[in-house]
Tab-separated table of C-alpha atoms in Angstrom:
chain	number	residue	atom	x	y	z
K	5	MET	CA	99.806	103.417	131.290
K	6	GLY	CA	98.135	101.959	134.399
K	7	ASP	CA	94.820	100.154	134.600
K	8	ALA	CA	93.140	103.042	136.357
K	9	THR	CA	93.877	105.583	133.627
K	10	ALA	CA	90.758	107.489	132.541
K	11	ASP	CA	92.512	110.244	130.625
K	12	VAL	CA	95.607	110.707	128.510
K	13	PRO	CA	98.419	112.467	130.416
K	14	ASN	CA	98.742	116.085	129.307
K	15	GLU	CA	102.413	115.532	128.503
K	16	VAL	CA	101.400	113.373	125.550
K	17	TYR	CA	99.733	116.311	123.837
K	18	LYS	CA	102.759	118.580	124.166
K	19	ASN	CA	104.695	119.436	121.031
K	20	PHE	CA	108.031	117.690	121.441
K	21	ASP	CA	109.815	120.536	119.672
K	22	GLU	CA	109.856	122.156	123.102
K	23	ALA	CA	111.967	119.363	124.630
K	24	GLY	CA	115.083	120.625	126.376
K	25	GLU	CA	118.658	119.885	125.438
K	26	GLY	CA	119.076	117.378	128.245
K	27	ASP	CA	116.139	115.183	127.176
K	28	LYS	CA	116.669	111.788	125.696
K	29	TRP	CA	116.590	111.551	121.898
K	30	TRP	CA	113.402	109.503	121.720
K	31	GLU	CA	111.622	112.170	123.720
K	32	ALA	CA	112.799	114.967	121.455
K	33	VAL	CA	111.337	113.854	118.122
K	34	ASP	CA	107.966	114.893	116.707
K	35	LEU	CA	105.449	112.214	117.606
K	36	GLN	CA	104.366	110.260	114.559
K	37	LYS	CA	102.795	107.156	116.106
K	38	LEU	CA	100.693	107.109	119.250
K	39	ILE	CA	99.554	103.731	120.605
K	40	LEU	CA	97.211	103.983	123.590
K	41	ALA	CA	95.354	100.677	123.177
K	42	HIS	CA	94.087	98.523	126.056
K	43	ASN	CA	93.717	101.171	128.737
K	44	ASN	CA	90.699	102.701	130.468
K	45	ILE	CA	90.781	106.006	128.611
K	46	GLU	CA	87.401	107.763	128.678
K	47	LYS	CA	88.213	110.905	126.717
K	48	LEU	CA	90.552	112.280	124.068
K	49	LYS	CA	91.063	116.040	124.348
K	50	GLU	CA	90.896	118.597	121.563
K	51	ASP	CA	94.589	119.097	122.406
K	52	LEU	CA	95.132	116.282	119.940
K	53	ARG	CA	95.604	119.055	117.377
K	54	ASN	CA	99.001	119.708	118.989
K	55	LEU	CA	100.289	116.527	117.349
K	56	PRO	CA	99.996	117.514	113.658
K	57	LEU	CA	102.619	115.001	112.479
K	58	LEU	CA	100.748	111.945	113.748
K	59	THR	CA	100.540	109.261	111.075
K	60	VAL	CA	99.254	106.456	113.331
K	61	LEU	CA	96.765	106.771	116.193
K	62	ASN	CA	95.547	103.652	118.008
K	63	VAL	CA	93.108	104.106	120.890
K	64	SER	CA	91.388	100.739	120.556
K	65	HIS	CA	90.088	98.771	123.561
K	66	ASN	CA	89.331	101.774	125.753
K	67	LYS	CA	86.195	103.436	127.140
K	68	LEU	CA	85.744	106.295	124.695
K	69	SER	CA	82.196	107.459	124.014
K	70	GLU	CA	83.169	110.110	121.469
K	71	LEU	CA	86.051	111.410	119.376
K	72	PRO	CA	87.270	115.031	119.411
K	73	ALA	CA	86.598	117.240	116.394
K	74	ALA	CA	90.358	117.887	116.375
K	75	ILE	CA	90.752	114.495	114.691
K	76	GLY	CA	90.165	116.397	111.437
K	77	GLU	CA	93.230	118.552	112.046
K	78	LEU	CA	95.584	115.562	111.833
K	79	HIS	CA	96.337	116.052	108.164
K	80	MET	CA	99.183	113.500	108.168
K	81	LEU	CA	97.113	110.745	109.800
K	82	LYS	CA	97.187	107.551	107.741
K	83	SER	CA	96.001	104.930	110.229
K	84	LEU	CA	93.252	105.426	112.819
K	85	ASP	CA	92.076	102.608	115.100
K	86	VAL	CA	89.235	103.403	117.508
K	87	SER	CA	87.816	99.873	117.680
K	88	PHE	CA	86.377	98.296	120.836
K	89	ASN	CA	85.109	101.455	122.509
K	90	SER	CA	81.596	102.838	123.091
K	91	ILE	CA	81.617	105.522	120.417
K	92	MET	CA	78.138	106.472	119.188
K	93	LYS	CA	79.085	108.923	116.444
K	94	ILE	CA	82.079	109.603	114.230
K	95	PRO	CA	82.529	113.410	113.972
K	96	ASP	CA	81.983	114.991	110.547
K	97	GLU	CA	85.457	116.517	110.877
K	98	ILE	CA	86.922	113.080	110.034
K	99	GLY	CA	86.531	114.125	106.399
K	100	SER	CA	89.340	116.658	106.865
K	101	ALA	CA	91.832	113.894	107.727
K	102	THR	CA	92.344	113.446	104.016
K	103	ALA	CA	95.551	111.377	104.287
K	104	LEU	CA	93.631	108.562	105.989
K	105	VAL	CA	94.387	105.160	104.428
K	106	LYS	CA	93.285	102.749	107.161
K	107	PHE	CA	90.325	103.314	109.496
K	108	ASP	CA	89.006	100.797	112.037
K	109	CYS	CA	85.899	101.794	114.003
K	110	SER	CA	84.629	98.257	114.604
K	111	SER	CA	82.945	97.116	117.831
K	112	ASN	CA	81.424	100.433	118.870
K	113	GLN	CA	77.817	101.676	119.032
K	114	LEU	CA	77.592	103.436	115.672
K	115	LYS	CA	74.226	103.691	113.914
K	116	GLU	CA	75.551	105.610	110.936
K	117	LEU	CA	78.722	106.818	109.270
K	118	PRO	CA	79.373	110.450	108.295
K	119	SER	CA	79.081	111.292	104.604
K	120	SER	CA	82.234	113.374	104.996
K	121	LEU	CA	84.221	110.125	105.093
K	122	GLY	CA	83.925	110.215	101.317
K	123	ARG	CA	86.429	113.072	101.299
K	124	CYS	CA	89.145	110.693	102.510
K	125	LEU	CA	90.078	109.808	98.943
K	126	ASN	CA	93.032	107.613	99.989
K	127	LEU	CA	90.943	105.361	102.231
K	128	SER	CA	91.667	101.780	101.213
K	129	ASP	CA	91.227	99.649	104.349
K	130	PHE	CA	87.980	100.316	106.195
K	131	LYS	CA	86.588	98.224	109.046
K	132	ALA	CA	83.272	99.077	110.725
K	133	SER	CA	82.145	95.621	111.854
K	134	ASN	CA	79.973	94.889	114.905
K	135	ASN	CA	78.049	98.143	115.104
K	136	CYS	CA	74.381	99.004	114.393
K	137	ILE	CA	74.883	100.673	110.997
K	138	THR	CA	71.782	100.515	108.767
K	139	SER	CA	73.236	101.970	105.560
K	140	LEU	CA	76.493	103.137	104.009
K	141	PRO	CA	76.711	106.768	102.818
K	142	GLU	CA	76.740	107.050	99.030
K	143	ASP	CA	79.622	109.546	99.311
K	144	LEU	CA	81.903	106.588	100.040
K	145	ALA	CA	81.774	105.955	96.292
K	146	ASP	CA	84.435	108.665	96.019
K	147	CYS	CA	86.847	106.407	97.948
K	148	SER	CA	87.892	104.708	94.727
K	149	LYS	CA	91.051	103.220	96.297
K	150	MET	CA	89.015	101.038	98.672
K	151	SER	CA	90.640	97.593	98.734
K	152	LYS	CA	89.373	96.046	101.986
K	153	LEU	CA	85.914	96.638	103.433
K	154	ASP	CA	84.601	94.882	106.533
K	155	VAL	CA	81.067	95.743	107.689
K	156	GLU	CA	80.217	92.398	109.300
K	157	GLY	CA	77.659	92.299	112.103
K	158	ASN	CA	75.593	95.401	111.324
K	159	LYS	CA	72.002	96.011	110.163
K	160	LEU	CA	72.618	96.715	106.496
K	161	THR	CA	69.725	95.808	104.195
K	162	VAL	CA	71.417	96.713	100.926
K	163	LEU	CA	74.802	97.256	99.294
K	164	SER	CA	74.094	99.845	96.622
K	165	ASN	CA	74.977	99.195	92.998
K	166	ASN	CA	76.709	102.569	92.805
K	167	LEU	CA	79.038	101.913	95.756
K	168	ILE	CA	80.075	98.467	94.547
K	169	ALA	CA	80.650	99.705	90.994
K	170	SER	CA	82.912	102.477	92.346
K	171	TRP	CA	85.152	100.191	94.383
K	172	THR	CA	86.903	98.416	91.525
K	173	MET	CA	90.071	98.018	93.615
K	174	LEU	CA	88.354	95.858	96.249
K	175	THR	CA	90.165	92.630	97.143
K	176	GLU	CA	88.118	91.818	100.272
K	177	LEU	CA	84.425	92.464	100.883
K	178	ILE	CA	83.054	91.201	104.193
K	179	ALA	CA	79.386	91.971	104.862
K	180	SER	CA	78.320	88.849	106.741
K	181	LYS	CA	75.787	88.847	109.609
K	182	ASN	CA	73.636	91.655	108.230
K	183	LEU	CA	70.093	91.882	106.834
K	184	LEU	CA	71.060	92.021	103.152
K	185	ASN	CA	68.197	90.926	100.917
K	186	GLY	CA	70.203	90.688	97.728
K	187	MET	CA	73.538	91.041	95.964
K	188	PRO	CA	74.164	94.090	93.776
K	189	GLU	CA	74.161	93.395	90.037
K	190	THR	CA	77.376	95.414	89.779
K	191	ILE	CA	79.254	92.777	91.800
K	192	GLY	CA	80.829	91.656	88.528
K	193	SER	CA	82.819	94.900	88.294
K	194	LEU	CA	85.012	93.681	91.178
K	195	SER	CA	87.576	91.901	89.019
K	196	ARG	CA	90.241	92.086	91.766
K	197	LEU	CA	88.033	90.662	94.513
K	198	ILE	CA	89.715	87.710	96.253
K	199	ARG	CA	87.447	87.187	99.268
K	200	LEU	CA	83.665	87.691	99.342
K	201	ASP	CA	81.906	86.890	102.624
K	202	LEU	CA	78.129	87.375	102.696
K	203	HIS	CA	77.166	84.534	105.028
K	204	GLN	CA	74.222	84.892	107.395
K	205	ASN	CA	72.104	87.338	105.396
K	206	ARG	CA	68.790	87.040	103.536
K	207	ILE	CA	70.061	86.738	99.991
K	208	LEU	CA	67.804	84.647	97.730
K	209	SER	CA	69.970	84.508	94.596
K	210	ILE	CA	73.437	85.086	93.186
K	211	PRO	CA	73.403	87.310	90.074
K	212	SER	CA	74.895	85.912	86.872
K	213	SER	CA	77.264	88.912	86.848
K	214	ILE	CA	79.277	87.078	89.545
K	215	SER	CA	81.322	85.687	86.645
K	216	GLY	CA	83.085	89.062	86.452
K	217	CYS	CA	84.760	88.391	89.820
K	218	CYS	CA	87.556	86.591	87.988
K	219	SER	CA	90.060	86.745	90.901
K	220	LEU	CA	87.683	85.337	93.513
K	221	ALA	CA	89.363	82.686	95.684
K	222	GLU	CA	86.986	82.511	98.690
K	223	PHE	CA	83.182	82.825	98.549
K	224	TYR	CA	81.064	82.430	101.689
K	225	MET	CA	77.257	82.344	101.393
K	226	GLY	CA	76.267	79.934	104.178
K	227	LEU	CA	74.379	79.935	107.478
K	228	TYR	CA	70.851	81.179	106.924
K	229	SER	CA	68.731	81.096	110.053
K	230	GLN	CA	65.372	81.480	108.253
K	231	PRO	CA	64.446	78.877	105.594
K	232	ASN	CA	62.552	81.427	103.498
K	233	ASN	CA	65.599	83.664	103.220
K	234	ALA	CA	68.055	81.310	101.573
K	235	LEU	CA	69.525	80.287	98.235
K	236	SER	CA	67.524	77.710	96.327
K	237	ALA	CA	69.608	77.616	93.126
K	238	LEU	CA	73.031	78.566	91.756
K	239	PRO	CA	73.754	80.440	88.501
K	240	ALA	CA	75.613	78.518	85.809
K	241	GLU	CA	78.036	81.469	85.600
K	242	LEU	CA	79.498	80.387	88.926
K	243	GLY	CA	81.472	77.784	86.986
K	244	LYS	CA	83.527	80.543	85.321
K	245	LEU	CA	85.322	81.505	88.542
K	246	SER	CA	88.545	79.698	87.644
K	247	LYS	CA	90.498	80.808	90.735
K	248	LEU	CA	87.850	79.919	93.300
K	249	GLY	CA	89.250	77.587	95.972
K	250	THR	CA	86.691	77.770	98.815
K	251	LEU	CA	82.913	77.801	98.261
K	252	ASP	CA	80.754	77.762	101.390
K	253	LEU	CA	77.015	77.295	100.759
K	254	HIS	CA	76.028	75.477	103.930
K	255	SER	CA	72.601	75.843	105.560
K	256	ASN	CA	70.694	77.083	102.504
K	257	GLN	CA	67.844	75.507	100.525
K	258	LEU	CA	69.745	74.287	97.472
K	259	LYS	CA	67.901	71.522	95.653
K	260	GLU	CA	70.739	70.785	93.237
K	261	TYR	CA	74.372	71.581	92.533
K	262	CYS	CA	74.604	72.804	88.946
K	263	VAL	CA	76.779	70.829	86.532
K	264	GLU	CA	78.541	74.020	85.366
K	265	ALA	CA	79.920	74.547	88.874
K	266	CYS	CA	81.636	71.154	88.629
K	267	GLN	CA	84.252	72.882	86.453
K	268	LEU	CA	85.555	74.750	89.490
K	269	ARG	CA	88.950	73.755	90.869
K	270	LEU	CA	87.867	73.950	94.490
K	271	SER	CA	89.717	72.656	97.510
K	272	VAL	CA	86.757	73.129	99.895
K	273	LEU	CA	83.074	72.815	99.011
K	274	ASP	CA	80.533	73.013	101.837
K	275	LEU	CA	77.025	71.929	100.803
K	276	SER	CA	75.954	70.686	104.226
K	277	ASN	CA	72.416	71.293	105.529
K	278	ASN	CA	70.742	71.972	102.196
K	279	SER	CA	67.927	70.166	100.327
K	280	LEU	CA	70.047	68.101	97.935
K	281	SER	CA	68.482	64.771	97.025
K	282	GLY	CA	71.337	63.851	94.684
K	283	LEU	CA	74.616	65.048	93.178
K	284	PRO	CA	75.772	65.326	89.572
K	285	PRO	CA	78.395	62.610	88.941
K	286	GLU	CA	80.569	65.346	87.367
K	287	ILE	CA	81.497	66.381	90.910
K	288	GLY	CA	83.685	63.281	90.851
K	289	LYS	CA	85.976	65.073	88.400
K	290	MET	CA	86.641	67.853	90.913
K	291	THR	CA	89.848	66.121	91.941
K	292	THR	CA	91.317	69.211	93.630
K	293	LEU	CA	88.724	68.842	96.409
K	294	ARG	CA	90.244	68.182	99.818
K	295	LYS	CA	86.990	68.625	101.675
K	296	LEU	CA	83.436	68.034	100.411
K	297	LEU	CA	80.810	68.463	103.143
K	298	LEU	CA	77.359	66.973	102.488
K	299	THR	CA	75.879	66.099	105.895
K	300	GLY	CA	72.316	67.245	106.586
K	301	ASN	CA	70.999	66.683	103.041
K	302	PRO	CA	68.180	64.226	102.079
K	303	LEU	CA	70.522	62.361	99.732
K	304	ARG	CA	68.793	59.215	98.468
K	305	THR	CA	71.345	57.983	95.973
K	306	LEU	CA	74.374	57.922	98.268
K	307	ARG	CA	75.103	55.648	101.213
K	308	SER	CA	75.616	57.480	104.485
K	309	SER	CA	79.033	55.836	104.795
K	310	LEU	CA	80.055	57.640	101.592
K	311	VAL	CA	78.541	60.961	102.624
K	312	ASN	CA	80.237	60.900	106.006
K	313	GLY	CA	83.440	59.200	104.837
K	314	PRO	CA	86.654	60.544	103.288
K	315	THR	CA	86.267	62.888	100.332
K	316	PRO	CA	88.509	60.882	97.918
K	317	ALA	CA	86.302	57.778	98.311
K	318	LEU	CA	83.164	59.807	97.583
K	319	LEU	CA	84.736	61.413	94.517
K	320	LYS	CA	85.843	58.018	93.224
K	321	TYR	CA	82.321	56.647	93.593
K	322	LEU	CA	80.834	59.631	91.740
K	323	ARG	CA	83.363	59.207	88.929
K	324	SER	CA	82.335	55.587	88.605
K	325	ARG	CA	78.855	56.766	87.660
K	326	LEU	CA	80.141	58.770	84.702
K	327	PRO	CA	80.065	57.320	81.165
K	328	GLU	CA	83.185	55.161	80.672
K	329	ASN	CA	84.929	57.518	78.284
K	330	GLU	CA	84.657	60.356	80.833
K	331	ASP	CA	86.081	58.441	83.778
K	332	SER	CA	89.737	59.310	83.489
K	333	GLU	CA	90.490	58.456	87.143
K	334	ALA	CA	92.438	61.675	86.998
K	335	SER	CA	93.893	62.953	90.203
K	336	THR	CA	95.443	66.348	90.676
K	337	THR	CA	99.021	65.838	91.701
K	338	LYS	CA	101.267	68.097	93.693
K	339	GLU	CA	102.865	69.073	90.383
K	340	ASP	CA	99.482	70.182	88.976
K	341	LEU	CA	98.916	72.447	91.957
K	342	ILE	CA	102.431	73.832	91.642
K	343	THR	CA	101.788	74.593	87.967
K	344	MET	CA	98.603	76.450	88.886
K	345	ALA	CA	100.333	78.467	91.595
K	346	THR	CA	103.191	79.307	89.249
K	347	ARG	CA	100.855	80.469	86.507
K	348	LEU	CA	99.080	82.796	88.945
K	349	SER	CA	102.375	84.141	90.280
K	350	VAL	CA	104.169	84.903	87.022
K	351	THR	CA	101.804	87.766	86.206
K	352	SER	CA	101.468	89.261	89.689
K	353	LYS	CA	105.044	88.623	90.922
K	354	THR	CA	103.371	87.729	94.205
K	355	LEU	CA	103.055	84.224	95.633
K	356	ILE	CA	100.792	83.793	98.644
K	357	LEU	CA	100.852	80.336	100.219
K	358	SER	CA	99.792	81.449	103.716
K	359	ARG	CA	97.764	79.215	106.029
K	360	ASN	CA	98.137	76.004	104.085
K	361	LYS	CA	99.639	72.757	105.300
K	362	ILE	CA	102.915	73.071	103.456
K	363	LYS	CA	105.640	71.020	105.111
K	364	ASP	CA	108.321	71.075	102.423
K	365	TRP	CA	110.022	74.112	100.918
K	366	PRO	CA	108.389	74.781	97.474
K	367	ASP	CA	111.569	74.515	95.379
K	368	ALA	CA	109.695	73.392	92.284
K	369	ILE	CA	107.605	76.574	92.274
K	370	LEU	CA	110.404	79.021	93.022
K	371	THR	CA	112.774	77.804	90.297
K	372	SER	CA	110.445	79.274	87.653
K	373	LEU	CA	109.773	82.557	89.471
K	374	SER	CA	113.099	84.383	89.265
K	375	SER	CA	111.390	87.810	89.200
K	376	LEU	CA	109.196	87.141	92.247
K	377	SER	CA	108.933	90.227	94.485
K	378	CYS	CA	106.656	88.971	97.293
K	379	LEU	CA	106.588	85.547	98.981
K	380	LYS	CA	104.235	84.782	101.858
K	381	LEU	CA	104.642	81.381	103.495
K	382	ASP	CA	103.413	82.304	106.967
K	383	ASN	CA	101.320	79.967	109.134
K	384	ASN	CA	102.533	76.686	107.661
K	385	PRO	CA	104.125	73.649	109.303
K	386	LEU	CA	107.372	74.077	107.332
K	387	ARG	CA	109.965	71.582	108.550
K	388	GLN	CA	113.044	73.403	107.286
K	389	VAL	CA	114.011	76.300	105.061
K	390	PRO	CA	116.937	74.969	102.955
K	391	SER	CA	120.280	76.759	103.290
K	392	ASP	CA	120.020	77.641	99.572
K	393	GLY	CA	116.261	78.193	99.616
K	394	PHE	CA	116.381	81.760	98.294
K	395	LYS	CA	118.831	81.257	95.434
K	396	ASP	CA	116.123	81.243	92.726
K	397	ILE	CA	114.323	84.419	93.879
K	398	PRO	CA	117.049	87.110	94.120
K	399	MET	CA	114.621	89.963	93.314
K	400	LEU	CA	112.447	89.331	96.361
K	401	GLN	CA	111.358	92.492	98.226
K	402	ILE	CA	108.867	91.065	100.751
K	403	LEU	CA	109.283	87.799	102.690
K	404	ASP	CA	106.949	86.481	105.403
K	405	LEU	CA	107.902	83.249	107.177
K	406	SER	CA	106.055	83.983	110.427
K	407	TYR	CA	104.587	81.193	112.563
K	408	ASN	CA	106.738	78.497	110.941
K	409	ILE	CA	108.172	77.387	114.252
K	410	ALA	CA	111.834	76.333	114.290
K	411	SER	CA	112.038	76.173	110.489
K	412	LEU	CA	115.046	78.432	109.872
K	413	PRO	CA	118.502	76.873	109.404
K	414	GLU	CA	121.272	77.862	111.807
K	415	ASN	CA	122.550	80.536	109.435
K	416	PRO	CA	119.646	81.559	107.177
K	417	PRO	CA	120.943	82.980	103.866
K	418	PHE	CA	119.101	86.301	103.876
K	419	SER	CA	122.096	88.013	102.246
K	420	SER	CA	121.161	86.287	98.976
K	421	LEU	CA	118.142	88.619	98.916
K	422	PRO	CA	119.874	92.000	98.421
K	423	HIS	CA	116.651	93.788	97.421
K	424	LEU	CA	114.655	92.699	100.477
K	425	GLN	CA	112.652	95.573	101.982
K	426	GLU	CA	110.257	93.770	104.350
K	427	LEU	CA	111.058	90.709	106.492
K	428	TYR	CA	108.544	89.121	108.864
K	429	LEU	CA	109.798	86.440	111.283
K	430	ARG	CA	107.125	86.439	114.003
K	431	ARG	CA	106.921	83.508	116.420
K	432	MET	CA	109.648	81.278	115.000
K	433	GLN	CA	111.326	80.341	118.297
K	434	LEU	CA	114.360	82.468	117.465
K	435	ARG	CA	116.801	82.784	120.351
K	436	GLU	CA	118.979	85.312	118.563
K	437	ALA	CA	118.622	87.604	115.577
K	438	PRO	CA	120.071	85.967	112.419
K	439	THR	CA	123.325	87.791	111.669
K	440	ASP	CA	122.724	87.646	107.915
K	441	ILE	CA	119.966	90.228	108.374
K	442	LEU	CA	122.668	92.846	109.017
K	443	ARG	CA	123.640	92.760	105.334
K	444	LEU	CA	120.201	93.803	104.089
K	445	GLN	CA	120.932	97.445	103.270
K	446	GLN	CA	117.491	98.101	101.740
K	447	LEU	CA	115.495	96.620	104.625
K	448	ARG	CA	112.713	98.985	105.749
K	449	ILE	CA	110.507	96.770	107.932
K	450	LEU	CA	111.785	94.037	110.256
K	451	ASP	CA	109.426	92.045	112.479
K	452	LEU	CA	111.070	89.783	115.071
K	453	SER	CA	108.192	89.824	117.569
K	454	GLN	CA	106.974	86.868	119.655
K	455	ASN	CA	110.330	85.099	119.727
K	456	SER	CA	112.814	84.354	122.507
K	457	LEU	CA	115.440	87.002	121.739
K	458	GLN	CA	117.522	88.029	124.747
K	459	SER	CA	119.623	90.721	123.104
K	460	ILE	CA	119.981	92.795	119.956
K	461	PRO	CA	123.367	92.927	118.177
K	462	GLU	CA	124.912	96.382	117.912
K	463	GLY	CA	125.274	95.691	114.187
K	464	PHE	CA	121.624	96.732	113.809
K	465	LYS	CA	123.022	100.272	113.522
K	466	ASN	CA	124.017	99.337	109.939
K	467	LEU	CA	120.368	98.897	108.876
K	468	THR	CA	120.172	102.553	107.915
K	469	SER	CA	117.049	102.178	105.747
K	470	LEU	CA	115.003	100.739	108.616
K	471	THR	CA	111.747	102.612	109.315
K	472	GLU	CA	109.935	99.996	111.429
K	473	LEU	CA	111.447	97.539	113.910
K	474	ASP	CA	109.193	95.245	115.943
K	475	LEU	CA	110.919	93.541	118.874
K	476	SER	CA	107.804	93.132	121.026
K	477	ASP	CA	107.155	90.049	123.153
K	478	ASN	CA	110.720	88.780	123.511
K	479	ASN	CA	113.087	88.423	126.495
K	480	ILE	CA	115.194	91.523	125.841
K	481	SER	CA	116.408	93.199	129.039
K	482	ALA	CA	118.628	95.903	127.538
K	483	LEU	CA	119.123	97.701	124.223
K	484	PRO	CA	122.471	98.610	122.634
K	485	PRO	CA	123.171	102.372	122.613
K	486	GLU	CA	123.971	102.089	118.899
K	487	LEU	CA	120.245	101.649	118.220
K	488	GLY	CA	119.927	105.409	118.714
K	489	LEU	CA	121.946	105.921	115.514
K	490	LEU	CA	118.954	104.714	113.482
K	491	GLU	CA	117.164	107.976	114.231
K	492	PRO	CA	115.711	109.801	112.284
K	493	SER	CA	114.999	107.067	109.688
K	494	LEU	CA	113.488	104.730	112.303
K	495	GLN	CA	109.892	105.886	112.814
K	496	ALA	CA	108.425	102.967	114.790
K	497	LEU	CA	110.186	100.880	117.435
K	498	ARG	CA	108.019	98.356	119.291
K	499	LEU	CA	109.388	97.043	122.582
K	500	ASP	CA	106.269	96.157	124.576
K	501	GLY	CA	106.290	92.734	126.213
K	502	ASN	CA	110.023	92.762	127.076
K	503	PRO	CA	111.612	92.797	130.569
K	504	LEU	CA	113.535	95.996	129.806
K	505	ARG	CA	115.404	97.197	132.839
K	506	ARG	CA	117.762	99.795	131.377
K	507	TYR	CA	116.282	102.392	129.043
K	508	GLY	CA	119.422	104.342	129.894
K	509	ALA	CA	121.268	101.995	127.564
K	510	LEU	CA	120.053	104.201	124.782
């Protein structure tokens, strides 16, 4: 669509069942996914009801000021993205789109959310950040499948106890940059919560019930602009969060770091810009720490060269102040970390090592995880995936190696993963699609976007289970006609960002 577009072409709303015999196959299927992002669309018509089989609708980054009531007639709609528009109100009819799983209405001009949203019982991923919302409707408590909630950058003053207690499936709760004056006591009911971000609010204390968040890995409570609206103490129960890796408490009014919290196996601890005059020497035993930030504190017992220097030197000094029998000079080795990761993975069958600084293939971990079903190693500086790297994880169903540039061997052994259903290989400097992929008969999702592919092998026609294929942002100029044989199983084919010259090849 061109830059000057202010409306959706009427043809889009037409039911494709009416397509004539001479039309191309991709024009003659019922529309299931409609992506209209990054245009200048000012209005969606009520004719949207003519697309009852839509499962995905993306109209983000446009100029919409409202949504049509017909949105409620899309009973198959699972994903709705209306972010980055100028929408002032979500219509009550949204509650009739009961199949909705993912809803993004962030970066609009919303002051409230409709209570009817609580009728979307399958809603699990909800993003409403950067609006002017002052409260969340209590009816959202009925959305018991909620797993990710992002309401950053609004004007919320409270997260109700009832809502939090109802969302026991939550893994991410982001409510930073609001006006929250406290944390709900029911926070401890979120036993699956992995990320909790409440930075830049007005929270004065952390309830002792935080100990119930036993899966918490990231906790952000920093950046308070007003000194009187800040944390002054930490609960001892914080030390029970055995999986916590990142704790951000910067720019508060903490006068001490409690000894109990020295039991945490953190990798990052940010205590900068607080009111600490000293530190418990037990911090020296937190040998998993890669980064300990202390600048901006009135520390009297530590030299500035230690405070501003490397974390290992500071930890060693603090250990030296412990009684002799407690100074074990212990250091957490790579093997210790591997043991921890393995222990966490055996129960969940999922190993997430994304966004670390892993350079070497984690053989030592994988050898003990033969039943692993999901491995995420994206966004790492992996040097090389070994030619036999997958031999110990034959049951794998999901593999993400994205953003590990030039790490695949010449002939990656994907065929040793016969159960693989999802494969993500974004931005890996691939010049051609690995031929071994063609043997993955159960593959449903394949992401080869942001590479340097110039062509697609006709053998892709053999991937008969494929439902989503992302080839966007490559150098593909033509598509093999055989790709048409993947219809009707193939529901989403992304080709944007390619110099395609011959659609007729299909």
